[in-house]
mmCIF file of C-alpha atoms and ligand atoms in Angstrom:
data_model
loop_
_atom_site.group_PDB
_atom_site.id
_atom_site.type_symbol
_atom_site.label_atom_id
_atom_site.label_comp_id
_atom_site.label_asym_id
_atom_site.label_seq_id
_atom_site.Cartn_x
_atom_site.Cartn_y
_atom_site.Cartn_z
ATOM 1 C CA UNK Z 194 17.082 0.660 12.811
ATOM 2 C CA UNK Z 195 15.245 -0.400 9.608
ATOM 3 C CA UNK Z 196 16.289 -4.582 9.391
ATOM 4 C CA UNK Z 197 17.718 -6.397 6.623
ATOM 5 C CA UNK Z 198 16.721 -9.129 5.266
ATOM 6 C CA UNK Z 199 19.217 -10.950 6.826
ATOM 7 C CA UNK Z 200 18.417 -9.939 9.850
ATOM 8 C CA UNK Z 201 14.962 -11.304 10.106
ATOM 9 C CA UNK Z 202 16.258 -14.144 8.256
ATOM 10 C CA UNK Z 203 18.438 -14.733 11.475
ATOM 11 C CA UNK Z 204 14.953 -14.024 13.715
ATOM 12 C CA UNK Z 205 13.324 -16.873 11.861
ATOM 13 C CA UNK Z 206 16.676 -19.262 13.142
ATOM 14 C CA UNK Z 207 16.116 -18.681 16.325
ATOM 15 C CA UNK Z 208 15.730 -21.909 18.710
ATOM 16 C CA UNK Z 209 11.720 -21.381 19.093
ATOM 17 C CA UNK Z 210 11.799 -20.892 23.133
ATOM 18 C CA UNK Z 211 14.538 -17.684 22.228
ATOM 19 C CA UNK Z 212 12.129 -16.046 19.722
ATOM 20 C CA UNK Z 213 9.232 -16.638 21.862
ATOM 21 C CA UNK Z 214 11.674 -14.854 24.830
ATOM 22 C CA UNK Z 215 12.617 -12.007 22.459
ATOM 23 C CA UNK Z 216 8.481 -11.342 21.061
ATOM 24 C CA UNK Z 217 7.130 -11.689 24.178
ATOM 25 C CA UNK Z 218 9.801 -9.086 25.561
ATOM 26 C CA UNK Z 219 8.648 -6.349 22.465
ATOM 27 C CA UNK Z 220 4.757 -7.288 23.474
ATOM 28 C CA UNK Z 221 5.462 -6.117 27.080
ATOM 29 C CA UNK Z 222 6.701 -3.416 26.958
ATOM 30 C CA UNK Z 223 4.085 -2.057 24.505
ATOM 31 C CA UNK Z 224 0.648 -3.692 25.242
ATOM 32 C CA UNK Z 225 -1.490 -5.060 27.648
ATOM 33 C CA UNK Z 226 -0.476 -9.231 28.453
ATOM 34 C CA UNK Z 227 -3.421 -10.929 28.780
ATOM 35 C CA UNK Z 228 -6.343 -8.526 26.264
ATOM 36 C CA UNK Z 229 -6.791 -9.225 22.780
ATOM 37 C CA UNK Z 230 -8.642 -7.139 20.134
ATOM 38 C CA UNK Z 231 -12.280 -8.341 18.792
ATOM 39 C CA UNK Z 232 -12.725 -7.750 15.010
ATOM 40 C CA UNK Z 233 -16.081 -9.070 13.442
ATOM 41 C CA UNK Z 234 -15.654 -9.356 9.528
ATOM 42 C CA UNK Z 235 -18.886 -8.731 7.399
ATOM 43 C CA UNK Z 236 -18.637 -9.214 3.120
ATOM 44 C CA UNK Z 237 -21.323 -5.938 2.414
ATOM 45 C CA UNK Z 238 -20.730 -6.994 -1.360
ATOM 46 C CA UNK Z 239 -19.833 -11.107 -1.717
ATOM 47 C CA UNK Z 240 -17.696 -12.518 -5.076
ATOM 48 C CA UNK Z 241 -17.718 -11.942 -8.931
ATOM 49 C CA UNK Z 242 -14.815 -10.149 -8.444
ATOM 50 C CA UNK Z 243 -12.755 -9.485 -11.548
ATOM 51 C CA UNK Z 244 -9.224 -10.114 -9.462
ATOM 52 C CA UNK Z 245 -7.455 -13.414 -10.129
ATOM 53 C CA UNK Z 246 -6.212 -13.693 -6.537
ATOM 54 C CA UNK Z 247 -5.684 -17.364 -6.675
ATOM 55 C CA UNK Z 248 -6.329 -18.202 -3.069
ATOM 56 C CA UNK Z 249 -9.630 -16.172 -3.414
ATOM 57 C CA UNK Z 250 -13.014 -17.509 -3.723
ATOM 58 C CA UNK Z 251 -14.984 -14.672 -4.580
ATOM 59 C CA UNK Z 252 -12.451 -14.429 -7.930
ATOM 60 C CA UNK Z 253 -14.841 -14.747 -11.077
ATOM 61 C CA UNK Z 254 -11.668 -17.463 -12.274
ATOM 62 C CA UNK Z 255 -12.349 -19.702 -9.394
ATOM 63 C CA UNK Z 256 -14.662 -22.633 -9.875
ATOM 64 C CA UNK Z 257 -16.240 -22.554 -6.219
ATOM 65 C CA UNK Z 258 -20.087 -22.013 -7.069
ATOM 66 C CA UNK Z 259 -20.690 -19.010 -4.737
ATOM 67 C CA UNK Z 260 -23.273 -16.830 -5.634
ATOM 68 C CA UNK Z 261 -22.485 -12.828 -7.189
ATOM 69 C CA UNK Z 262 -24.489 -10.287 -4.649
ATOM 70 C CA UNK Z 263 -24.979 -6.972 -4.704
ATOM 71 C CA UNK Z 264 -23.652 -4.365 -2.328
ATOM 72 C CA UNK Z 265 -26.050 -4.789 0.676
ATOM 73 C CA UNK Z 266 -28.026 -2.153 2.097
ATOM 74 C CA UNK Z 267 -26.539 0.333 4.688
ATOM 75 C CA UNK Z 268 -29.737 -0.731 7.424
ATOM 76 C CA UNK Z 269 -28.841 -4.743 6.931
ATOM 77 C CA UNK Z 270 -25.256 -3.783 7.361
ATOM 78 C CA UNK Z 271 -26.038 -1.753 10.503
ATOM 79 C CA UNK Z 272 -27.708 -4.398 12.128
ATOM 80 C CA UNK Z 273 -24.994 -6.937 11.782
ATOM 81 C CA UNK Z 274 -22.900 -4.357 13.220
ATOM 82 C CA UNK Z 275 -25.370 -4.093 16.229
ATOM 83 C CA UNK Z 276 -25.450 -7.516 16.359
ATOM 84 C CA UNK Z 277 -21.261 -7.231 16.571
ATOM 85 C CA UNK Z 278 -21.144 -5.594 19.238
ATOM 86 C CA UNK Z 279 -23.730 -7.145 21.410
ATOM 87 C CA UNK Z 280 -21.299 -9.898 21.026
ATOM 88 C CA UNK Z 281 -18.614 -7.876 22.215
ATOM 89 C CA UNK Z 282 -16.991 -7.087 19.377
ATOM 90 C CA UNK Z 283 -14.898 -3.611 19.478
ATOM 91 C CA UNK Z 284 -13.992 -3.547 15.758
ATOM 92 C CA UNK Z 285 -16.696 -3.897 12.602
ATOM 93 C CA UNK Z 286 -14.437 -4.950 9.360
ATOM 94 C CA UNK Z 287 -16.347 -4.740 5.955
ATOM 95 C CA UNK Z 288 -15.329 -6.280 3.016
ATOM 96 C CA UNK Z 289 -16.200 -5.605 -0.705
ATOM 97 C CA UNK Z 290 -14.583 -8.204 -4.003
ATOM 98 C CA UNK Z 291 -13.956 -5.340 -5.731
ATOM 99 C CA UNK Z 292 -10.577 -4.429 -7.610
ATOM 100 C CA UNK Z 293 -12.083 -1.115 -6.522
ATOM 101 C CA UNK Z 294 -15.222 1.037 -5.273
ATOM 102 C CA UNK Z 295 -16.655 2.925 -8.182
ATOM 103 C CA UNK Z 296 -16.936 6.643 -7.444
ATOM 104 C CA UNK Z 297 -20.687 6.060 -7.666
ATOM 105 C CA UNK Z 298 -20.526 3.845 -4.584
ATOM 106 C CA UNK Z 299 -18.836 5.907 -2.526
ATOM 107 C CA UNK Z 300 -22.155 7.925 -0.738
ATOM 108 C CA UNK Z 301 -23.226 4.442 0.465
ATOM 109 C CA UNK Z 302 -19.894 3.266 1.751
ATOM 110 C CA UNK Z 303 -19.885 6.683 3.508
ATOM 111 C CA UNK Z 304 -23.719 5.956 5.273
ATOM 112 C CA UNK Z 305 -22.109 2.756 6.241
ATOM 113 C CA UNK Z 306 -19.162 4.154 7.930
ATOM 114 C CA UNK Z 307 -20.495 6.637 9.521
ATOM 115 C CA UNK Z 308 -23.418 4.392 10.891
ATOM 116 C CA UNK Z 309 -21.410 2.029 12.237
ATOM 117 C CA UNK Z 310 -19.338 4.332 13.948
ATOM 118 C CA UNK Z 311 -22.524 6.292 15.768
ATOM 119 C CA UNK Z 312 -23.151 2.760 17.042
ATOM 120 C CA UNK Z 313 -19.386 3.197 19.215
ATOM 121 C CA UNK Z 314 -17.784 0.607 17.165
ATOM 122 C CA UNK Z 315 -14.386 1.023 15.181
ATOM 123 C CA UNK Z 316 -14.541 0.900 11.618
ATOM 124 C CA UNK Z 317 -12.842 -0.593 8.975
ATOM 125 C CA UNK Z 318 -13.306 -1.474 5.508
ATOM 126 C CA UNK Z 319 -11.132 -3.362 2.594
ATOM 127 C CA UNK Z 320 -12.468 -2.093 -0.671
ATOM 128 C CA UNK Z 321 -10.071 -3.095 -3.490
ATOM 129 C CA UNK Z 322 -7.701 0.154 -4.479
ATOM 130 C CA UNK Z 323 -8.590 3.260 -3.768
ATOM 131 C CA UNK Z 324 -7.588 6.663 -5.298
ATOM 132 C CA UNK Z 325 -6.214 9.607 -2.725
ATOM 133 C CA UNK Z 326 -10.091 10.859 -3.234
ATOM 134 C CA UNK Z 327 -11.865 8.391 -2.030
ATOM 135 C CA UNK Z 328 -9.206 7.908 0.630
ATOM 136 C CA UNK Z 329 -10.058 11.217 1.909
ATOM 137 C CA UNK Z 330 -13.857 10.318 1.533
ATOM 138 C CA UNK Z 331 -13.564 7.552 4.009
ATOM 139 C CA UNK Z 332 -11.756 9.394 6.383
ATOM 140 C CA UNK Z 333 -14.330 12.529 6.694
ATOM 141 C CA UNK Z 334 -17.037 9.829 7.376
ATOM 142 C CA UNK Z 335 -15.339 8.541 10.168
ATOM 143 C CA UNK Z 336 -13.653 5.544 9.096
ATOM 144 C CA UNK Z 337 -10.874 4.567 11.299
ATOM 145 C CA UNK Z 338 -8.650 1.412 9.251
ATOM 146 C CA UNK Z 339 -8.590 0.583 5.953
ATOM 147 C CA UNK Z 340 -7.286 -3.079 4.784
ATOM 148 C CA UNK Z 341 -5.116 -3.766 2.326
ATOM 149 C CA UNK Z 342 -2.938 -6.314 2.543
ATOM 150 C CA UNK Z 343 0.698 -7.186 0.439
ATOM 151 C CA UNK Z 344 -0.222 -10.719 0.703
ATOM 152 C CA UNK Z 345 3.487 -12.013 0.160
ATOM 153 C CA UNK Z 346 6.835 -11.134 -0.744
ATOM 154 C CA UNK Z 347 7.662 -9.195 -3.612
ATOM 155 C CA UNK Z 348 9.333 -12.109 -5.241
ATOM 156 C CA UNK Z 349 6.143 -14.504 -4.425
ATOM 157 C CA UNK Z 350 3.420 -12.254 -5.823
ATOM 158 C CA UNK Z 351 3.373 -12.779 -9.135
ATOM 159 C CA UNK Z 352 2.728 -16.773 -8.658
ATOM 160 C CA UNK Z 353 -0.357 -16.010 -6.716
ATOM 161 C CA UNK Z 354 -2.115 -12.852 -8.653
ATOM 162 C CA UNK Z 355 -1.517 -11.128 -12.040
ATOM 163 C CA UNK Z 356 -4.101 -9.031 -12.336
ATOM 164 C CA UNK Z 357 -2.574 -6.317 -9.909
ATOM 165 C CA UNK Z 358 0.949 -5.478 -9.149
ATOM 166 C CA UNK Z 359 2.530 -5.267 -5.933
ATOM 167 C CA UNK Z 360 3.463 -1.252 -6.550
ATOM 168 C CA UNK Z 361 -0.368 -0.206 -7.305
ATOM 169 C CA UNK Z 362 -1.007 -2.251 -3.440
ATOM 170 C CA UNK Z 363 1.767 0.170 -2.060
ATOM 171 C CA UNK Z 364 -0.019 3.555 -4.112
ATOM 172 C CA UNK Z 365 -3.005 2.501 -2.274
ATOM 173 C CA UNK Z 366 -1.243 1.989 1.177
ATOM 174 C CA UNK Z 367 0.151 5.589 0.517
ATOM 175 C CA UNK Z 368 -3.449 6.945 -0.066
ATOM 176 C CA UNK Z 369 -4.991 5.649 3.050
ATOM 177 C CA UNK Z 370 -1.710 6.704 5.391
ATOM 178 C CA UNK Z 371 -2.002 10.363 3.832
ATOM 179 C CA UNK Z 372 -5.769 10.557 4.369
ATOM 180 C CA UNK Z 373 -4.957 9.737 7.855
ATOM 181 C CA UNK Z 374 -6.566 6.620 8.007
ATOM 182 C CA UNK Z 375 -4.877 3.791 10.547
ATOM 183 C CA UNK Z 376 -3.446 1.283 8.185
ATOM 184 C CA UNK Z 377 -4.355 -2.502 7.717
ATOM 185 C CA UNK Z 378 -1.845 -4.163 6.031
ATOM 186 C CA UNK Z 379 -0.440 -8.074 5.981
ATOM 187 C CA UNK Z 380 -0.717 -11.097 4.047
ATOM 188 C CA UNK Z 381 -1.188 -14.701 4.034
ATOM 189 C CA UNK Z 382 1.075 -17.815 4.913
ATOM 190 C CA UNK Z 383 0.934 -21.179 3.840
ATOM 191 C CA UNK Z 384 0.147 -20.102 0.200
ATOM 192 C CA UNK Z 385 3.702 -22.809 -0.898
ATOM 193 C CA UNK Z 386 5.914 -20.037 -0.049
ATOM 194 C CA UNK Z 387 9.414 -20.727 0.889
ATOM 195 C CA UNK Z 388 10.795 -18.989 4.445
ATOM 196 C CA UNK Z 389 12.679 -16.437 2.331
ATOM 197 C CA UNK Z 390 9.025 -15.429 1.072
ATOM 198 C CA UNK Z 391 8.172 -14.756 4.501
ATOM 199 C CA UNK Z 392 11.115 -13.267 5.376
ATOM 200 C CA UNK Z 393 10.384 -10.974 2.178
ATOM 201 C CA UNK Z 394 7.036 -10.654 3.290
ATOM 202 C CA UNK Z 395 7.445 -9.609 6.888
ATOM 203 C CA UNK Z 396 10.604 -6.875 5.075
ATOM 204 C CA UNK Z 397 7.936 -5.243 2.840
ATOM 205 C CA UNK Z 398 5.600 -4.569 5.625
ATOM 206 C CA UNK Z 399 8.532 -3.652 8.628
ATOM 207 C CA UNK Z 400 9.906 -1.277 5.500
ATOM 208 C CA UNK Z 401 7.263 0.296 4.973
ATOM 209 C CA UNK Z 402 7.755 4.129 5.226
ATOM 210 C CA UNK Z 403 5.677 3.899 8.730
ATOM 211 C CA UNK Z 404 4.436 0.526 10.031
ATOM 212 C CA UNK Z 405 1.313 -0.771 10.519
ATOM 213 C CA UNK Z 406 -1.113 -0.138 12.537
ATOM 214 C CA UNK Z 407 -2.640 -3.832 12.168
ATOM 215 C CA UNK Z 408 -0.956 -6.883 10.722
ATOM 216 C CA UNK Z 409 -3.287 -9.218 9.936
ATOM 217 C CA UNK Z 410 -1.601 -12.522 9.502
ATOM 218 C CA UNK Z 411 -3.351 -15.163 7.790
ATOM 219 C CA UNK Z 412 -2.738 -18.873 6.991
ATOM 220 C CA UNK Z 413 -4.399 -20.006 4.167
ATOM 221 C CA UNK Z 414 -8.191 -21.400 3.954
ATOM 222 C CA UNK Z 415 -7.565 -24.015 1.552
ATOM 223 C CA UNK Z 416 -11.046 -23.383 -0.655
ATOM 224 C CA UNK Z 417 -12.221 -26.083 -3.569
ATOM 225 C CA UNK Z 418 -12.049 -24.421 -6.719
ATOM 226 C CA UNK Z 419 -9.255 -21.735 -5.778
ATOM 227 C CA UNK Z 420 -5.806 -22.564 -7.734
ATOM 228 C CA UNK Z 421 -4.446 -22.514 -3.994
ATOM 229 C CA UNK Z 422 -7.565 -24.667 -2.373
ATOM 230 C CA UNK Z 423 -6.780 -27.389 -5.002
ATOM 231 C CA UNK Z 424 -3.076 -27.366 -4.782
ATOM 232 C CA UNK Z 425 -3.481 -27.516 -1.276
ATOM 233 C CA UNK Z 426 -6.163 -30.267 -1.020
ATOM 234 C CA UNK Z 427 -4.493 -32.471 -3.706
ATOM 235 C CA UNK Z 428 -0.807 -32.644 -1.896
ATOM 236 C CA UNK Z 429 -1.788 -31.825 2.175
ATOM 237 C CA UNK Z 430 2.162 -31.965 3.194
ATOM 238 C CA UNK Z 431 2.003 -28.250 1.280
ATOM 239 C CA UNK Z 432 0.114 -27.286 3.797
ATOM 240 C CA UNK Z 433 1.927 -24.548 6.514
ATOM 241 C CA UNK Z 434 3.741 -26.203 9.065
ATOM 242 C CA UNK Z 435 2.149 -24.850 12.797
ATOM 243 C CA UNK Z 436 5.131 -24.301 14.570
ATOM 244 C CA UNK Z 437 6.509 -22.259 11.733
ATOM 245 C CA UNK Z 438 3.462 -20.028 11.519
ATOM 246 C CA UNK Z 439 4.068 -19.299 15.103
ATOM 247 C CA UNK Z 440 7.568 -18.185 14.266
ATOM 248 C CA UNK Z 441 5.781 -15.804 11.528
ATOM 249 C CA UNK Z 442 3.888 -14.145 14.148
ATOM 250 C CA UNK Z 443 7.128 -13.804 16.309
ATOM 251 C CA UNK Z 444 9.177 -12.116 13.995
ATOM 252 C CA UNK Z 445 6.024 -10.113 12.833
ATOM 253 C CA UNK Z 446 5.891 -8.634 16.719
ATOM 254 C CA UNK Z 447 9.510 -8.370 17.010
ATOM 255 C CA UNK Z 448 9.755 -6.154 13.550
ATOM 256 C CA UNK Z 449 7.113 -4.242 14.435
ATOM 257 C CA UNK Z 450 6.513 -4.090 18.408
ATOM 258 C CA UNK Z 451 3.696 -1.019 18.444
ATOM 259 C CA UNK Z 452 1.361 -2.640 15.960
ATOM 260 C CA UNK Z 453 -1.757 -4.933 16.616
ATOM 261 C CA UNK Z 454 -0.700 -8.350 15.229
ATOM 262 C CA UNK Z 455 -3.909 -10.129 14.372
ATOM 263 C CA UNK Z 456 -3.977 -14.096 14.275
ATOM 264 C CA UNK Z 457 -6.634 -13.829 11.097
ATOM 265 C CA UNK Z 458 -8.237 -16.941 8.678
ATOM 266 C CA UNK Z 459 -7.522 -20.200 9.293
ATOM 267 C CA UNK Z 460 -7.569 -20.084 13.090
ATOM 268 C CA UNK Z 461 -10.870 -22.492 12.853
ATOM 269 C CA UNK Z 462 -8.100 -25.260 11.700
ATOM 270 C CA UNK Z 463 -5.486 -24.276 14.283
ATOM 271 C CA UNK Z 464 -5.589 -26.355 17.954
ATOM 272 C CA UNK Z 465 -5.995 -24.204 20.787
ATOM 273 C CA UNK Z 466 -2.316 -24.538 21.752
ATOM 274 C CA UNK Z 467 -1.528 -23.306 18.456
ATOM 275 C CA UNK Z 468 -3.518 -20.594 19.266
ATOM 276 C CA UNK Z 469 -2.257 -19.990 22.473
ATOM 277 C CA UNK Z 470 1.424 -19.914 21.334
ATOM 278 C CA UNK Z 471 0.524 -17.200 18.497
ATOM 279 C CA UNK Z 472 -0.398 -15.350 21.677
ATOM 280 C CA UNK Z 473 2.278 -16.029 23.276
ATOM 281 C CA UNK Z 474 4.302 -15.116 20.248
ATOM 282 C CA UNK Z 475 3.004 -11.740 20.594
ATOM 283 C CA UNK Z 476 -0.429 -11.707 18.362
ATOM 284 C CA UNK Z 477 -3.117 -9.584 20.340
ATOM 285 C CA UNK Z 478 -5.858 -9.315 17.620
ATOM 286 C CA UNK Z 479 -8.280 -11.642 16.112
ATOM 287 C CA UNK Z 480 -11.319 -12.063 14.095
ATOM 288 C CA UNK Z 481 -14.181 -13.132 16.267
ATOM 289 C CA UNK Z 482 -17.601 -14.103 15.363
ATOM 290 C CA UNK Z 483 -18.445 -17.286 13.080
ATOM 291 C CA UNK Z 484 -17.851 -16.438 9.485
ATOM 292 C CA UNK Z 485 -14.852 -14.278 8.427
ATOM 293 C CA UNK Z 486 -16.001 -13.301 4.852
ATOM 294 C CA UNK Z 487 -17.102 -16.428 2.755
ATOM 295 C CA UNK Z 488 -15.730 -19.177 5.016
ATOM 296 C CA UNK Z 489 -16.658 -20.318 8.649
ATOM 297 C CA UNK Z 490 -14.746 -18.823 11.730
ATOM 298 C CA UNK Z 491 -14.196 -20.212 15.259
ATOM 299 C CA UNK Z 492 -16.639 -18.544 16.675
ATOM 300 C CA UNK Z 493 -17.978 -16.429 19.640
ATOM 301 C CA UNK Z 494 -18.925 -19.194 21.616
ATOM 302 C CA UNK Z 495 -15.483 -21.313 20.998
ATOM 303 C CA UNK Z 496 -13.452 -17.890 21.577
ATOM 304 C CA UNK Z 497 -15.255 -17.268 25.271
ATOM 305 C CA UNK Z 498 -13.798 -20.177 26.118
ATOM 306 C CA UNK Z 499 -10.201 -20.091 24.672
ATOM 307 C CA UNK Z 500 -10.387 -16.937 26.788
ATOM 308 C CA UNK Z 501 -11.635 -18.322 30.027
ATOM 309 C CA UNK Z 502 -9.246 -21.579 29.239
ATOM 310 C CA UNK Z 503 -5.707 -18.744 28.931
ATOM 311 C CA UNK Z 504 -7.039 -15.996 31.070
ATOM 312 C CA UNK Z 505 -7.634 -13.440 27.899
ATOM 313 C CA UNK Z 506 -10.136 -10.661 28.051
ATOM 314 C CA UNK Z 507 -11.212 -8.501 25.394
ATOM 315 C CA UNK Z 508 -9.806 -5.196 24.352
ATOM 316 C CA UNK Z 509 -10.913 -2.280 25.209
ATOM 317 C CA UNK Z 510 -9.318 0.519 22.887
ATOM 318 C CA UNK Z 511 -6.602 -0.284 21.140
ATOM 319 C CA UNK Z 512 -5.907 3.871 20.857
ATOM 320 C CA UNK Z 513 -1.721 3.375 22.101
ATOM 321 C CA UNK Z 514 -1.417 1.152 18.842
ATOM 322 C CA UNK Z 515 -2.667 3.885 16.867
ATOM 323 C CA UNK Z 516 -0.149 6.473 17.604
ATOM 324 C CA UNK Z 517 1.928 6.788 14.661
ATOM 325 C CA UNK Z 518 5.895 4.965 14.991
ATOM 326 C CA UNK Z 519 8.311 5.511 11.882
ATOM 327 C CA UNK Z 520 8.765 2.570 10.629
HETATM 328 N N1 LIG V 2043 -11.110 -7.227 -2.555
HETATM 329 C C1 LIG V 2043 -10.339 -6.563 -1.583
HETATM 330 C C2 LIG V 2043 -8.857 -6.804 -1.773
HETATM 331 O O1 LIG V 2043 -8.468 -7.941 -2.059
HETATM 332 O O2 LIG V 2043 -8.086 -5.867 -1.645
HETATM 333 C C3 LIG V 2043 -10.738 -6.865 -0.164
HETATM 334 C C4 LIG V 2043 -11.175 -8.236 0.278
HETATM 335 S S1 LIG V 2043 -9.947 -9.527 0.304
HETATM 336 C C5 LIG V 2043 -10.936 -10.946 0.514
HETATM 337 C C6 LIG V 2043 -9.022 -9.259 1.798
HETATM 338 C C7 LIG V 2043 -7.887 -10.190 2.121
HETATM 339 O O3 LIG V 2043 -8.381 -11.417 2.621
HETATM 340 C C8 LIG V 2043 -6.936 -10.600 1.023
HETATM 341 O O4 LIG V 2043 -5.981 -9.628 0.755
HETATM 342 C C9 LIG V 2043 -6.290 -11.844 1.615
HETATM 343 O O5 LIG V 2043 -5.095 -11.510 2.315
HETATM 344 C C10 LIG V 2043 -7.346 -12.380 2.593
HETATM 345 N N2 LIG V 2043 -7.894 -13.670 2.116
HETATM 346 C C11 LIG V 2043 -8.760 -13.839 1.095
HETATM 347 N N3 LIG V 2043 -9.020 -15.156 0.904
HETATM 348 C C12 LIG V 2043 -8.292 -15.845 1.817
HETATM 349 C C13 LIG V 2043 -8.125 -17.235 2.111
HETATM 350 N N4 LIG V 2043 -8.727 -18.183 1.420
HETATM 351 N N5 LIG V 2043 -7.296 -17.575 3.134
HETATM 352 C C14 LIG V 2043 -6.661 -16.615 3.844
HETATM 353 N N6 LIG V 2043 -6.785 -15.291 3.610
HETATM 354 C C15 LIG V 2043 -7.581 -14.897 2.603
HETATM 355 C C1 LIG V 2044 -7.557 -10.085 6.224
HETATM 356 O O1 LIG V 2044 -6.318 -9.972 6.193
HETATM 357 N N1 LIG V 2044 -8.217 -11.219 6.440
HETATM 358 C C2 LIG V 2044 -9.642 -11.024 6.365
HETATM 359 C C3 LIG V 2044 -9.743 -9.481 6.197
HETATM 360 N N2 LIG V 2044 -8.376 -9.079 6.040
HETATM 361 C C4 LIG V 2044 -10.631 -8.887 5.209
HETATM 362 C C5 LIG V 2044 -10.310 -11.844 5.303
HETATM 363 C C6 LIG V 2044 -10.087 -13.318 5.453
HETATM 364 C C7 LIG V 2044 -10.867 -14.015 4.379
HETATM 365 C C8 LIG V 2044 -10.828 -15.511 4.527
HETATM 366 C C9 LIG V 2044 -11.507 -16.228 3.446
HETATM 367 C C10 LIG V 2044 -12.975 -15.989 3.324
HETATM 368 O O2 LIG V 2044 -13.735 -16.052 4.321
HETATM 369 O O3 LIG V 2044 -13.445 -15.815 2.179
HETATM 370 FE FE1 LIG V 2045 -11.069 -9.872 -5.431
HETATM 371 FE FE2 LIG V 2045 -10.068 -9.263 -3.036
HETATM 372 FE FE3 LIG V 2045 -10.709 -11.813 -3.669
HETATM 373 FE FE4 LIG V 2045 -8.615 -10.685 -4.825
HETATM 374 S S1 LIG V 2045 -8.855 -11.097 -2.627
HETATM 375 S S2 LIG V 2045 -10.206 -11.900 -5.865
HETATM 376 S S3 LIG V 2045 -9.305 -8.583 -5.041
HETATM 377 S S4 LIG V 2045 -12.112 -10.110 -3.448
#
């Protein structure tokens, strides 16, 4: 049954241990317990990016000194995929600050992809928009997810990016889903959203015409020089409470029970019973390694032994999540 907003309104009201009962019920009965998903992130082309996302700091209008690159070379980006998966990585995630991959980019990309993927990794890459084309481009070369996230509620949006509207991020969902592609999609918390954002939020994505097949959930990484980073530096009480980012995770397994939730950025700042409770909450995906795109990441060594501490073991395959659900 597609849910109202009320509905997941009422989710979100849930005494904590009850919500925690109800995700950990809808993670049973379609996943593994105790394995979580390894995704390593790698930026192949790193800021100037025309975008005014304003928790971004590879934006052009933020103020946080970092350096314009080029798009790297496919053999450097191969061998930080090798490197990847000699740390046991399962997934290789590449990221581009682009509003969108010019046409005339599009052979490398494709080298990349299908480089990566001879090495027996997954692929996945978050490019900016893409056009049904170059949707279909990716997918002959083998690449498995695409990323693109709604980053907030409908409503919420417009205080956090102008430069792009919230219907041209669902065109470019609809390109990737008809190429095939598994999709990527989710968004970030702790940005001074209210709970009806999230409960907007977590509606767009459980509404969309088929879920997920990866929610990446993200709390903010407060960055100097990012209209976010500031606010968020300069008055700390803005700053997400924990307990009610766990709740977002809940009601992000409960609305959509087949789908790898992934407990994304901002997990370096998070205790390890945080972490642990997003787990128990029903997330069973993260971003290993340490650096996610621009900013630092917990960490191979730190998430060996998280693991070891809760009993977690890596993913395998994550192939069951990829068989397509209506949404
Ligand atoms: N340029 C592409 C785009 O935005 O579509 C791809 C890269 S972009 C960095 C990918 C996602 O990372 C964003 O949609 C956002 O959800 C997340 N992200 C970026 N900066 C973040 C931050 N400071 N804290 C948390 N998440 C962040
Ligand atoms: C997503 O939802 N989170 C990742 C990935 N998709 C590309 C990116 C997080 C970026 C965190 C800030 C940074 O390192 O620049
Ligand atoms: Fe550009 Fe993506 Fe950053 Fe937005 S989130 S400024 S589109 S790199």
């Amino acid at each position: 049954m597609t849910p109202t907003r009320d509905d997941i309104a009422a989710l979100f009201e849930l005494p904590l241990l009850d919500l925690l009962w109800q995700a950990q019920q809808a993670h049973r009965a379609h996943h593994a317990p105790n394995e979580v998903q390894l995704s390593t992130l790698l930026s192949i082309k790193t800021g100037g990016c025309p975008e005014d996302c304003g928790y971004c700091s590879q934006s052009v209008h933020a103020k946080t000194g970092l350096k314009a690159e080029k798009l790297m070379d496919a053999d450097a980006v191969l061998a930080a995929a090798a490197e990847a998966k000699a740390a046991g990585s399962g997934r290789f995630c590449m990221g581009a600050a682009w509003r969108e991959p010019k046409d005339r980019d599009m052979d490398a990309l494709c080298e990349m992809v299908a480089g990566v993927k001879a090495l027996g990794l997954e692929t996945c890459m978050t490019l900016g928009m893409l056009t049904r084309s170059q949707a279909d481009r990716l997918a002959e070369a083998g690449l498995d997810y695409y990323n693109h996230n709604l980053d907030t509620s409908p409503e919420h949006y417009g205080a956090i990016i102008t430069t792009r509207t919230y219907a041209e991020r669902l065109d470019t969902l609809e390109h990737v889903r008809a190429s095939g592609m598994a999709v990527c999609c989710g968004g970030i918390v702790g940005m001074g959203e209210s709970r009806e954002d999230r409960v907007g939020f977590l509606h767009a994505l459980a509404t969309l015409p088929e879920h997920p097949e990866s929610v990446p959930i993200n709390a903010l990484v407060p960055i100097r020089g990012t209209v976010l980073g500031d606010m968020l530096a300069d008055t700390p009480l803005a700053r997400i409470d924990e307990i009610e980012f766990v709740r977002t995770v809940a009601v992000a397994r409960i609305l959509m029970p087949r789908a790898m939730v992934r407990l994304s950025a901002g997990r370096e700042s998070m205790s390890e019973s945080t972490q642990a409770l997003c787990f128990l909450a029903g997330a069973n995906s993260i971003f290993t390694g340490d650096k996610l795109l621009t900013t630092g990441n917990a960490g191979g060594d730190a998430d060996a032994a998280l693991f070891a501490k809760l009993g977690l073991s890596a993913m395998v395959s994550d192939q069951p999540a990829r068989m397509r659900v209506a949404g």
